PDB file of C-alpha atoms in Angstrom:
ATOM      1  CA  MET I   1     -18.628   7.785   5.814  1.00  0.00           C
ATOM      2  CA  ALA I   2     -17.125   4.757   7.454  1.00  0.00           C
ATOM      3  CA  ALA I   3     -17.158   1.251   6.077  1.00  0.00           C
ATOM      4  CA  LYS I   4     -20.102  -0.900   7.071  1.00  0.00           C
ATOM      5  CA  ALA I   5     -20.797  -4.576   6.572  1.00  0.00           C
ATOM      6  CA  GLY I   6     -21.737  -5.281   2.985  1.00  0.00           C
ATOM      7  CA  ARG I   7     -21.046  -1.720   1.872  1.00  0.00           C
ATOM      8  CA  ALA I   8     -18.230   0.117   0.164  1.00  0.00           C
ATOM      9  CA  VAL I   9     -16.223   2.373   2.425  1.00  0.00           C
ATOM     10  CA  ASP I  10     -18.190   5.499   1.512  1.00  0.00           C
ATOM     11  CA  GLY I  11     -21.428   3.824   2.567  1.00  0.00           C
ATOM     12  CA  LYS I  12     -22.726   3.033  -0.905  1.00  0.00           C
ATOM     13  CA  LEU I  13     -24.028  -0.449  -1.539  1.00  0.00           C
ATOM     14  CA  GLU I  14     -21.610  -2.694  -3.375  1.00  0.00           C
ATOM     15  CA  GLY I  15     -22.563  -2.914  -7.031  1.00  0.00           C
ATOM     16  CA  GLU I  16     -23.598   0.728  -7.352  1.00  0.00           C
ATOM     17  CA  PRO I  17     -21.962   2.621 -10.247  1.00  0.00           C
ATOM     18  CA  ALA I  18     -18.572   4.019  -9.313  1.00  0.00           C
ATOM     19  CA  THR I  19     -15.685   5.542 -11.215  1.00  0.00           C
ATOM     20  CA  ALA I  20     -13.458   2.766  -9.882  1.00  0.00           C
ATOM     21  CA  LYS I  21     -15.128   0.236 -12.118  1.00  0.00           C
ATOM     22  CA  GLN I  22     -13.561   1.992 -15.114  1.00  0.00           C
ATOM     23  CA  ALA I  23     -10.144   2.005 -13.423  1.00  0.00           C
ATOM     24  CA  THR I  24      -8.558  -0.011 -16.192  1.00  0.00           C
ATOM     25  CA  SER I  25      -7.089   1.444 -19.316  1.00  0.00           C
ATOM     26  CA  LYS I  26      -8.848   1.567 -22.648  1.00  0.00           C
ATOM     27  CA  ALA I  27      -6.375  -1.076 -23.767  1.00  0.00           C
ATOM     28  CA  ARG I  28      -7.567  -3.445 -21.053  1.00  0.00           C
ATOM     29  CA  ARG I  29     -11.182  -3.003 -22.112  1.00  0.00           C
ATOM     30  CA  GLU I  30     -10.182  -3.656 -25.722  1.00  0.00           C
ATOM     31  CA  THR I  31      -8.237  -6.848 -25.090  1.00  0.00           C
ATOM     32  CA  SER I  32      -8.626  -9.624 -27.597  1.00  0.00           C
ATOM     33  CA  GLY I  33      -7.248 -12.987 -26.560  1.00  0.00           C
ATOM     34  CA  ASP I  34      -3.678 -12.441 -25.442  1.00  0.00           C
ATOM     35  CA  THR I  35      -3.183  -8.997 -26.989  1.00  0.00           C
ATOM     36  CA  TYR I  36      -3.941  -5.400 -26.025  1.00  0.00           C
ATOM     37  CA  VAL I  37      -3.975  -2.038 -27.777  1.00  0.00           C
ATOM     38  CA  ASN I  38      -0.809  -0.073 -27.084  1.00  0.00           C
ATOM     39  CA  SER I  39      -1.855   3.506 -26.303  1.00  0.00           C
ATOM     40  CA  GLY I  40       1.402   4.830 -27.725  1.00  0.00           C
ATOM     41  CA  ASN I  41       1.161   3.474 -31.257  1.00  0.00           C
ATOM     42  CA  GLY I  42      -2.374   2.047 -31.449  1.00  0.00           C
ATOM     43  CA  LYS I  43      -1.068  -1.391 -32.364  1.00  0.00           C
ATOM     44  CA  ARG I  44      -2.032  -4.691 -30.821  1.00  0.00           C
ATOM     45  CA  GLN I  45       0.776  -6.216 -28.798  1.00  0.00           C
ATOM     46  CA  PRO I  46       1.103  -9.320 -26.590  1.00  0.00           C
ATOM     47  CA  MET I  47      -0.063  -9.087 -22.990  1.00  0.00           C
ATOM     48  CA  TYR I  48       2.070 -11.991 -21.766  1.00  0.00           C
ATOM     49  CA  THR I  49       5.614 -13.233 -22.159  1.00  0.00           C
ATOM     50  CA  ARG I  50       6.409 -16.807 -23.134  1.00  0.00           C
ATOM     51  CA  LYS I  51       6.635 -17.642 -19.420  1.00  0.00           C
ATOM     52  CA  GLY I  52       3.134 -16.266 -18.775  1.00  0.00           C
ATOM     53  CA  LYS I  53       4.293 -13.044 -17.114  1.00  0.00           C
ATOM     54  CA  LEU I  54       2.795  -9.655 -17.968  1.00  0.00           C
ATOM     55  CA  THR I  55       4.778  -7.857 -20.639  1.00  0.00           C
ATOM     56  CA  GLU I  56       6.445  -4.669 -19.480  1.00  0.00           C
ATOM     57  CA  GLY I  57       4.467  -2.508 -21.897  1.00  0.00           C
ATOM     58  CA  TYR I  58       1.105  -3.923 -20.859  1.00  0.00           C
ATOM     59  CA  TYR I  59       1.979  -3.725 -17.143  1.00  0.00           C
ATOM     60  CA  LEU I  60       3.105  -0.089 -17.347  1.00  0.00           C
ATOM     61  CA  GLN I  61       0.046   0.923 -19.372  1.00  0.00           C
ATOM     62  CA  GLU I  62      -2.325  -0.646 -16.843  1.00  0.00           C
ATOM     63  CA  LEU I  63      -0.359   0.800 -13.914  1.00  0.00           C
ATOM     64  CA  THR I  64      -0.523   4.295 -15.436  1.00  0.00           C
ATOM     65  CA  ALA I  65      -4.302   3.985 -15.836  1.00  0.00           C
ATOM     66  CA  LEU I  66      -4.704   2.915 -12.210  1.00  0.00           C
ATOM     67  CA  GLN I  67      -2.438   5.711 -10.987  1.00  0.00           C
ATOM     68  CA  GLU I  68      -4.617   8.219 -12.849  1.00  0.00           C
ATOM     69  CA  GLU I  69      -7.602   6.844 -10.930  1.00  0.00           C
ATOM     70  CA  LEU I  70      -5.695   7.156  -7.639  1.00  0.00           C
ATOM     71  CA  VAL I  71      -5.271  10.865  -8.373  1.00  0.00           C
ATOM     72  CA  LYS I  72      -9.047  11.144  -8.856  1.00  0.00           C
ATOM     73  CA  LEU I  73      -9.552   9.220  -5.613  1.00  0.00           C
ATOM     74  CA  GLN I  74      -7.362  11.597  -3.628  1.00  0.00           C
ATOM     75  CA  TYR I  75      -9.348  14.599  -4.865  1.00  0.00           C
ATOM     76  CA  TRP I  76     -12.590  12.871  -3.824  1.00  0.00           C
ATOM     77  CA  VAL I  77     -11.226  11.946  -0.388  1.00  0.00           C
ATOM     78  CA  LYS I  78     -10.109  15.531   0.152  1.00  0.00           C
ATOM     79  CA  GLU I  79     -13.375  17.073  -1.036  1.00  0.00           C
ATOM     80  CA  LYS I  80     -15.578  14.745   1.036  1.00  0.00           C
ATOM     81  CA  SER I  81     -13.280  14.800   4.107  1.00  0.00           C
ATOM     82  CA  LEU I  82     -13.046  11.004   4.139  1.00  0.00           C
ATOM     83  CA  LYS I  83     -10.665   9.153   6.467  1.00  0.00           C
ATOM     84  CA  VAL I  84      -9.096   5.950   5.135  1.00  0.00           C
ATOM     85  CA  ALA I  85      -6.548   3.643   6.781  1.00  0.00           C
ATOM     86  CA  ILE I  86      -5.043   0.897   4.604  1.00  0.00           C
ATOM     87  CA  VAL I  87      -3.003  -1.851   6.280  1.00  0.00           C
ATOM     88  CA  PHE I  88      -0.354  -3.768   4.326  1.00  0.00           C
ATOM     89  CA  GLU I  89       0.886  -6.954   5.980  1.00  0.00           C
ATOM     90  CA  GLY I  90       2.640 -10.095   4.816  1.00  0.00           C
ATOM     91  CA  ARG I  91       5.823 -12.052   5.119  1.00  0.00           C
ATOM     92  CA  ASP I  92       9.204 -10.424   4.562  1.00  0.00           C
ATOM     93  CA  ALA I  93       9.875  -9.744   0.859  1.00  0.00           C
ATOM     94  CA  ALA I  94       6.194 -10.298  -0.015  1.00  0.00           C
ATOM     95  CA  GLY I  95       5.996  -7.066  -2.036  1.00  0.00           C
ATOM     96  CA  LYS I  96       4.181  -4.703   0.347  1.00  0.00           C
ATOM     97  CA  GLY I  97       6.646  -1.892  -0.209  1.00  0.00           C
ATOM     98  CA  GLY I  98       6.421  -2.274  -3.973  1.00  0.00           C
ATOM     99  CA  VAL I  99       2.693  -1.653  -4.151  1.00  0.00           C
ATOM    100  CA  ILE I 100       2.900   1.220  -1.651  1.00  0.00           C
ATOM    101  CA  LYS I 101       5.607   2.823  -3.794  1.00  0.00           C
ATOM    102  CA  ARG I 102       3.362   2.636  -6.885  1.00  0.00           C
ATOM    103  CA  ILE I 103       0.401   4.101  -4.999  1.00  0.00           C
ATOM    104  CA  VAL I 104       2.285   7.188  -3.818  1.00  0.00           C
ATOM    105  CA  GLU I 105       4.324   7.621  -7.001  1.00  0.00           C
ATOM    106  CA  ARG I 106       1.912  10.165  -8.520  1.00  0.00           C
ATOM    107  CA  THR I 107      -0.229  11.219  -5.562  1.00  0.00           C
ATOM    108  CA  ASN I 108      -0.043  14.097  -3.107  1.00  0.00           C
ATOM    109  CA  PRO I 109       1.935  13.111   0.033  1.00  0.00           C
ATOM    110  CA  ARG I 110      -0.178  15.542   2.058  1.00  0.00           C
ATOM    111  CA  ILE I 111      -3.281  13.491   1.234  1.00  0.00           C
ATOM    112  CA  ILE I 112      -1.919   9.949   0.801  1.00  0.00           C
ATOM    113  CA  ARG I 113       0.924   9.337   3.234  1.00  0.00           C
ATOM    114  CA  VAL I 114       2.915   6.324   4.392  1.00  0.00           C
ATOM    115  CA  VAL I 115       3.465   5.242   7.989  1.00  0.00           C
ATOM    116  CA  ALA I 116       6.295   2.767   8.598  1.00  0.00           C
ATOM    117  CA  LEU I 117       7.177   2.757  12.282  1.00  0.00           C
ATOM    118  CA  GLY I 118      10.420   1.326  13.599  1.00  0.00           C
ATOM    119  CA  VAL I 119      11.216  -0.448  16.844  1.00  0.00           C
ATOM    120  CA  PRO I 120       9.235   1.078  19.741  1.00  0.00           C
ATOM    121  CA  THR I 121      11.090   3.126  22.329  1.00  0.00           C
ATOM    122  CA  GLU I 122      11.104   2.233  26.024  1.00  0.00           C
ATOM    123  CA  ARG I 123       8.413   4.851  26.612  1.00  0.00           C
ATOM    124  CA  GLU I 124       6.262   3.458  23.795  1.00  0.00           C
ATOM    125  CA  ARG I 125       6.627  -0.059  25.200  1.00  0.00           C
ATOM    126  CA  SER I 126       5.056   1.162  28.423  1.00  0.00           C
ATOM    127  CA  GLN I 127       2.023   2.660  26.624  1.00  0.00           C
ATOM    128  CA  TRP I 128      -1.265   1.095  25.664  1.00  0.00           C
ATOM    129  CA  TYR I 129      -0.243  -1.063  22.718  1.00  0.00           C
ATOM    130  CA  PHE I 130      -2.390   0.706  20.116  1.00  0.00           C
ATOM    131  CA  GLN I 131      -1.364   4.164  21.310  1.00  0.00           C
ATOM    132  CA  ARG I 132       1.595   4.767  19.025  1.00  0.00           C
ATOM    133  CA  TRP I 133      -0.390   3.591  16.009  1.00  0.00           C
ATOM    134  CA  SER I 134      -3.354   5.782  16.905  1.00  0.00           C
ATOM    135  CA  ALA I 135      -1.196   8.893  16.620  1.00  0.00           C
ATOM    136  CA  HIS I 136      -0.804   8.219  12.894  1.00  0.00           C
ATOM    137  CA  LEU I 137      -4.431   7.537  11.985  1.00  0.00           C
ATOM    138  CA  PRO I 138      -5.912   9.695   9.204  1.00  0.00           C
ATOM    139  CA  ALA I 139      -7.559  13.035   9.774  1.00  0.00           C
ATOM    140  CA  ALA I 140     -10.366  14.235   7.498  1.00  0.00           C
ATOM    141  CA  GLY I 141      -9.279  14.224   3.857  1.00  0.00           C
ATOM    142  CA  GLU I 142      -6.428  11.760   4.321  1.00  0.00           C
ATOM    143  CA  ILE I 143      -5.483   8.222   3.313  1.00  0.00           C
ATOM    144  CA  VAL I 144      -2.812   6.567   5.461  1.00  0.00           C
ATOM    145  CA  LEU I 145      -0.909   3.551   4.157  1.00  0.00           C
ATOM    146  CA  PHE I 146       0.466   1.441   7.014  1.00  0.00           C
ATOM    147  CA  ASP I 147       3.597  -0.403   5.869  1.00  0.00           C
ATOM    148  CA  ARG I 148       3.189  -2.930   8.664  1.00  0.00           C
ATOM    149  CA  SER I 149       0.840  -1.976  11.447  1.00  0.00           C
ATOM    150  CA  TRP I 150      -0.512  -2.899  14.871  1.00  0.00           C
ATOM    151  CA  TYR I 151      -0.526  -6.494  13.569  1.00  0.00           C
ATOM    152  CA  THR I 152       3.197  -6.624  14.319  1.00  0.00           C
ATOM    153  CA  ARG I 153       2.211  -8.024  17.702  1.00  0.00           C
ATOM    154  CA  ALA I 154       0.352 -10.957  16.136  1.00  0.00           C
ATOM    155  CA  LEU I 155       3.179 -11.746  13.724  1.00  0.00           C
ATOM    156  CA  THR I 156       6.781 -10.674  14.328  1.00  0.00           C
ATOM    157  CA  GLU I 157       6.479 -10.086  18.072  1.00  0.00           C
ATOM    158  CA  ARG I 158       4.720 -13.421  18.543  1.00  0.00           C
ATOM    159  CA  VAL I 159       7.121 -15.462  16.394  1.00  0.00           C
ATOM    160  CA  MET I 160      10.324 -13.786  17.585  1.00  0.00           C
ATOM    161  CA  GLY I 161       9.315 -13.786  21.254  1.00  0.00           C
ATOM    162  CA  PHE I 162       9.126 -10.002  21.666  1.00  0.00           C
ATOM    163  CA  CYS I 163       5.862 -10.210  23.612  1.00  0.00           C
ATOM    164  CA  ASP I 164       4.630 -12.619  26.260  1.00  0.00           C
ATOM    165  CA  ASP I 165       1.547 -14.829  26.039  1.00  0.00           C
ATOM    166  CA  ASP I 166      -0.620 -12.440  28.057  1.00  0.00           C
ATOM    167  CA  GLU I 167       0.220  -9.513  25.760  1.00  0.00           C
ATOM    168  CA  TYR I 168      -0.429 -11.653  22.699  1.00  0.00           C
ATOM    169  CA  GLN I 169      -3.791 -12.952  23.907  1.00  0.00           C
ATOM    170  CA  GLU I 170      -4.855  -9.458  24.939  1.00  0.00           C
ATOM    171  CA  PHE I 171      -4.041  -8.215  21.433  1.00  0.00           C
ATOM    172  CA  LEU I 172      -6.175 -10.903  19.811  1.00  0.00           C
ATOM    173  CA  ARG I 173      -9.095  -9.970  22.070  1.00  0.00           C
ATOM    174  CA  SER I 174      -8.665  -6.205  21.712  1.00  0.00           C
ATOM    175  CA  CYS I 175      -7.843  -5.820  18.016  1.00  0.00           C
ATOM    176  CA  PRO I 176     -11.348  -6.468  16.623  1.00  0.00           C
ATOM    177  CA  GLN I 177     -12.767  -4.008  19.152  1.00  0.00           C
ATOM    178  CA  PHE I 178     -10.087  -1.444  18.252  1.00  0.00           C
ATOM    179  CA  GLU I 179     -10.977  -1.689  14.564  1.00  0.00           C
ATOM    180  CA  ARG I 180     -14.714  -1.496  15.264  1.00  0.00           C
ATOM    181  CA  MET I 181     -13.998   1.661  17.234  1.00  0.00           C
ATOM    182  CA  LEU I 182     -12.161   3.124  14.228  1.00  0.00           C
ATOM    183  CA  ILE I 183     -15.052   2.279  11.918  1.00  0.00           C
ATOM    184  CA  ARG I 184     -17.595   3.818  14.308  1.00  0.00           C
ATOM    185  CA  SER I 185     -15.391   6.934  14.244  1.00  0.00           C
ATOM    186  CA  GLU I 186     -15.845   7.079  10.464  1.00  0.00           C
ATOM    187  CA  ILE I 187     -12.380   5.784   9.603  1.00  0.00           C
ATOM    188  CA  ALA I 188     -12.567   3.304   6.737  1.00  0.00           C
ATOM    189  CA  VAL I 189     -10.215   0.353   7.283  1.00  0.00           C
ATOM    190  CA  LEU I 190      -8.860  -1.851   4.505  1.00  0.00           C
ATOM    191  CA  LYS I 191      -6.470  -4.716   5.329  1.00  0.00           C
ATOM    192  CA  TYR I 192      -4.303  -6.546   2.793  1.00  0.00           C
ATOM    193  CA  TRP I 193      -2.247  -9.683   3.365  1.00  0.00           C
ATOM    194  CA  PHE I 194       0.423 -10.304   0.731  1.00  0.00           C
ATOM    195  CA  SER I 195       0.790 -14.056   0.325  1.00  0.00           C
ATOM    196  CA  VAL I 196       4.099 -15.331  -1.054  1.00  0.00           C
ATOM    197  CA  SER I 197       5.347 -18.899  -1.355  1.00  0.00           C
ATOM    198  CA  ASP I 198       8.351 -20.271   0.491  1.00  0.00           C
ATOM    199  CA  GLU I 199      10.248 -20.730  -2.771  1.00  0.00           C
ATOM    200  CA  GLU I 200       9.537 -17.225  -4.071  1.00  0.00           C
ATOM    201  CA  GLN I 201      10.464 -15.602  -0.755  1.00  0.00           C
ATOM    202  CA  GLU I 202      13.790 -17.440  -0.752  1.00  0.00           C
ATOM    203  CA  ARG I 203      14.447 -16.372  -4.348  1.00  0.00           C
ATOM    204  CA  ARG I 204      13.849 -12.733  -3.380  1.00  0.00           C
ATOM    205  CA  PHE I 205      16.074 -13.044  -0.318  1.00  0.00           C
ATOM    206  CA  GLN I 206      18.869 -14.425  -2.477  1.00  0.00           C
ATOM    207  CA  ALA I 207      18.407 -11.615  -5.000  1.00  0.00           C
ATOM    208  CA  ARG I 208      18.614  -8.998  -2.250  1.00  0.00           C
ATOM    209  CA  ALA I 209      21.723 -10.579  -0.788  1.00  0.00           C
ATOM    210  CA  ALA I 210      23.454 -10.478  -4.181  1.00  0.00           C
ATOM    211  CA  ASP I 211      22.433  -6.930  -5.161  1.00  0.00           C
ATOM    212  CA  PRO I 212      24.267  -4.047  -3.386  1.00  0.00           C
ATOM    213  CA  LYS I 213      21.397  -1.678  -4.280  1.00  0.00           C
ATOM    214  CA  ARG I 214      18.833  -3.854  -2.472  1.00  0.00           C
ATOM    215  CA  ARG I 215      20.928  -5.380   0.281  1.00  0.00           C
ATOM    216  CA  TRP I 216      19.630  -2.821   2.775  1.00  0.00           C
ATOM    217  CA  LYS I 217      16.234  -4.546   2.506  1.00  0.00           C
ATOM    218  CA  LEU I 218      17.679  -7.716   4.017  1.00  0.00           C
ATOM    219  CA  SER I 219      17.764  -7.144   7.782  1.00  0.00           C
ATOM    220  CA  PRO I 220      19.090  -9.508  10.460  1.00  0.00           C
ATOM    221  CA  MET I 221      15.442 -10.124  11.365  1.00  0.00           C
ATOM    222  CA  ASP I 222      14.718 -11.201   7.779  1.00  0.00           C
ATOM    223  CA  ILE I 223      17.588 -13.672   7.855  1.00  0.00           C
ATOM    224  CA  GLU I 224      16.419 -15.119  11.156  1.00  0.00           C
ATOM    225  CA  SER I 225      12.845 -15.411   9.876  1.00  0.00           C
ATOM    226  CA  ARG I 226      13.953 -17.723   7.037  1.00  0.00           C
ATOM    227  CA  ASP I 227      13.999 -20.630   9.497  1.00  0.00           C
ATOM    228  CA  LYS I 228      10.596 -19.765  10.966  1.00  0.00           C
ATOM    229  CA  TRP I 229       8.311 -20.257   7.972  1.00  0.00           C
ATOM    230  CA  VAL I 230       5.951 -22.623   9.785  1.00  0.00           C
ATOM    231  CA  ASP I 231       5.896 -20.413  12.899  1.00  0.00           C
ATOM    232  CA  TYR I 232       4.849 -17.430  10.789  1.00  0.00           C
ATOM    233  CA  SER I 233       2.209 -19.573   9.075  1.00  0.00           C
ATOM    234  CA  ARG I 234       0.698 -20.535  12.419  1.00  0.00           C
ATOM    235  CA  ALA I 235       0.801 -16.936  13.626  1.00  0.00           C
ATOM    236  CA  LYS I 236      -0.901 -15.720  10.444  1.00  0.00           C
ATOM    237  CA  ASP I 237      -3.607 -18.405  10.726  1.00  0.00           C
ATOM    238  CA  ALA I 238      -4.346 -17.454  14.338  1.00  0.00           C
ATOM    239  CA  MET I 239      -4.395 -13.755  13.419  1.00  0.00           C
ATOM    240  CA  PHE I 240      -6.943 -14.402  10.671  1.00  0.00           C
ATOM    241  CA  GLU I 241      -9.074 -16.510  12.978  1.00  0.00           C
ATOM    242  CA  TYR I 242      -9.485 -13.630  15.439  1.00  0.00           C
ATOM    243  CA  THR I 243      -9.304 -10.530  13.217  1.00  0.00           C
ATOM    244  CA  ASP I 244     -10.818 -11.509   9.849  1.00  0.00           C
ATOM    245  CA  THR I 245     -14.159 -10.026  10.851  1.00  0.00           C
ATOM    246  CA  LYS I 246     -17.276  -9.110   8.904  1.00  0.00           C
ATOM    247  CA  GLU I 247     -16.720  -5.425   9.689  1.00  0.00           C
ATOM    248  CA  SER I 248     -12.999  -5.472   8.876  1.00  0.00           C
ATOM    249  CA  PRO I 249     -12.059  -8.430   6.663  1.00  0.00           C
ATOM    250  CA  TRP I 250      -8.629  -9.387   5.414  1.00  0.00           C
ATOM    251  CA  TYR I 251      -8.094  -9.291   1.646  1.00  0.00           C
ATOM    252  CA  VAL I 252      -5.414 -11.723   0.466  1.00  0.00           C
ATOM    253  CA  VAL I 253      -3.181 -10.706  -2.454  1.00  0.00           C
ATOM    254  CA  ASN I 254      -1.400 -13.487  -4.340  1.00  0.00           C
ATOM    255  CA  ALA I 255       2.059 -11.917  -4.412  1.00  0.00           C
ATOM    256  CA  ASP I 256       4.299 -14.466  -6.122  1.00  0.00           C
ATOM    257  CA  ASP I 257       4.052 -12.298  -9.249  1.00  0.00           C
ATOM    258  CA  LYS I 258       4.924  -8.739  -8.190  1.00  0.00           C
ATOM    259  CA  LYS I 259       3.442  -6.961 -11.192  1.00  0.00           C
ATOM    260  CA  ARG I 260       0.114  -8.776 -10.987  1.00  0.00           C
ATOM    261  CA  ALA I 261       0.010  -8.215  -7.220  1.00  0.00           C
ATOM    262  CA  ARG I 262       0.463  -4.458  -7.659  1.00  0.00           C
ATOM    263  CA  LEU I 263      -2.243  -4.146 -10.299  1.00  0.00           C
ATOM    264  CA  ASN I 264      -4.666  -6.406  -8.433  1.00  0.00           C
ATOM    265  CA  CYS I 265      -4.220  -4.624  -5.099  1.00  0.00           C
ATOM    266  CA  ILE I 266      -4.513  -1.084  -6.477  1.00  0.00           C
ATOM    267  CA  SER I 267      -7.575  -1.952  -8.566  1.00  0.00           C
ATOM    268  CA  HIS I 268      -9.199  -3.539  -5.499  1.00  0.00           C
ATOM    269  CA  ILE I 269      -8.588  -0.417  -3.411  1.00  0.00           C
ATOM    270  CA  LEU I 270     -10.267   1.638  -6.132  1.00  0.00           C
ATOM    271  CA  GLU I 271     -13.224  -0.755  -6.130  1.00  0.00           C
ATOM    272  CA  ARG I 272     -13.636  -0.678  -2.357  1.00  0.00           C
ATOM    273  CA  ILE I 273     -13.734   3.123  -2.118  1.00  0.00           C
ATOM    274  CA  SER I 274     -16.545   4.481  -4.283  1.00  0.00           C
ATOM    275  CA  TYR I 275     -15.564   7.865  -5.682  1.00  0.00           C
ATOM    276  CA  GLU I 276     -16.385  10.313  -8.440  1.00  0.00           C
ATOM    277  CA  ASP I 277     -14.229  12.279 -10.814  1.00  0.00           C
ATOM    278  CA  VAL I 278     -13.862  15.741  -9.297  1.00  0.00           C
ATOM    279  CA  LEU I 279     -10.571  16.621 -10.959  1.00  0.00           C
ATOM    280  CA  PRO I 280     -10.234  20.391 -11.355  1.00  0.00           C
ATOM    281  CA  PRO I 281     -10.394  21.687 -14.943  1.00  0.00           C
ATOM    282  CA  PRO I 282      -7.180  22.428 -16.832  1.00  0.00           C
ATOM    283  CA  ILE I 283      -5.439  25.520 -15.511  1.00  0.00           C
ATOM    284  CA  GLU I 284      -4.743  28.412 -17.859  1.00  0.00           C
ATOM    285  CA  LEU I 285      -1.775  30.326 -16.527  1.00  0.00           C
ATOM    286  CA  PRO I 286      -1.896  34.111 -16.978  1.00  0.00           C
ATOM    287  CA  PRO I 287       1.075  35.902 -18.563  1.00  0.00           C
ATOM    288  CA  ARG I 288       3.932  36.418 -16.142  1.00  0.00           C
ATOM    289  CA  ALA I 289       4.322  39.927 -14.777  1.00  0.00           C
ATOM    290  CA  GLU I 290       7.315  41.967 -15.809  1.00  0.00           C
ATOM    291  CA  HIS I 291       9.911  42.494 -13.092  1.00  0.00           C
ATOM    292  CA  GLY I 292      11.997  45.352 -14.376  1.00  0.00           C
ATOM    293  CA  GLY I 293      15.011  46.684 -12.591  1.00  0.00           C
ATOM    294  CA  TYR I 294      16.300  43.367 -11.256  1.00  0.00           C
ATOM    295  CA  ILE I 295      19.993  42.690 -11.825  1.00  0.00           C
ATOM    296  CA  ARG I 296      21.189  39.144 -11.167  1.00  0.00           C
ATOM    297  CA  PRO I 297      24.384  38.843  -9.085  1.00  0.00           C
ATOM    298  CA  PRO I 298      27.461  37.614 -10.989  1.00  0.00           C
ATOM    299  CA  LEU I 299      27.443  33.836 -11.459  1.00  0.00           C
ATOM    300  CA  GLU I 300      31.019  33.736 -10.175  1.00  0.00           C
ATOM    301  CA  SER I 301      29.730  34.734  -6.732  1.00  0.00           C
ATOM    302  CA  GLN I 302      27.717  31.510  -6.401  1.00  0.00           C
ATOM    303  CA  THR I 303      28.836  27.937  -5.747  1.00  0.00           C
ATOM    304  CA  PHE I 304      27.456  25.499  -8.306  1.00  0.00           C
ATOM    305  CA  VAL I 305      27.279  21.730  -8.231  1.00  0.00           C
ATOM    306  CA  PRO I 306      29.877  20.347 -10.679  1.00  0.00           C
ATOM    307  CA  ALA I 307      28.281  19.550 -14.071  1.00  0.00           C
ATOM    308  CA  ARG I 308      29.569  16.007 -14.429  1.00  0.00           C
ATOM    309  CA  PHE I 309      26.724  14.863 -16.667  1.00  0.00           C
TER     310      PHE I 309
END
């Protein structure tokens, strides 16, 4: 069932019992002060570093617990034929891709899939603006994660001058109606804005520029956007003014700390979509059948990848 005002996305009233409310690990529920119970050795260990960051062990244990709940969620979505669209927006280097990566790390790509569209073609530019996004909306039993979305018009296109004032104003008028139409069509819509400070964004840009493995993340558009911080702030404020509606609100994720942002966002998704544990029981595999008479071709007749490791 679609999201409705004051209700979770499956139609249940907020506050009703849901599996998501236990979406933290046993260690989290057994915290005492600044320590947690390590599930590997049963010992209490620190939750935070000296700088106040989450320790790696605590972060990974909580992430694993949340990922187990995401697997339960995907089974529920499939069984109940739910349709969920989750929008991830924010400034460049805000951490959107990081949380999406952790969501899909252990889930079925046929149920939870990512949409990250590139620059529109000439044909797409001539279409109704929402048309190319509509083609990727979820069918029954699917969750679609939009790594940037139709809000590109309110942000990048507006700031970089890729749309004119008429197109921009029409988007602001049409977007709330578009999302209401999705909700009436029983598509649940969740929207997350990843908020990162000017200083932290610059630190991440510098890290990407220095690291050959991450340099691909730093596009010419990212470099140009460094000088348009205030312009993006104004565009984001205007976008919120028009599209932060009762039916489809924006949820802001404090993203200066990547690990906390990932845990907070995933746990919130699990809270917003009420679900039950319908995991199938453990599978007992029958003995393999005998296949007599087969003779494997000589290994010398095949081309193998060199065993360098």
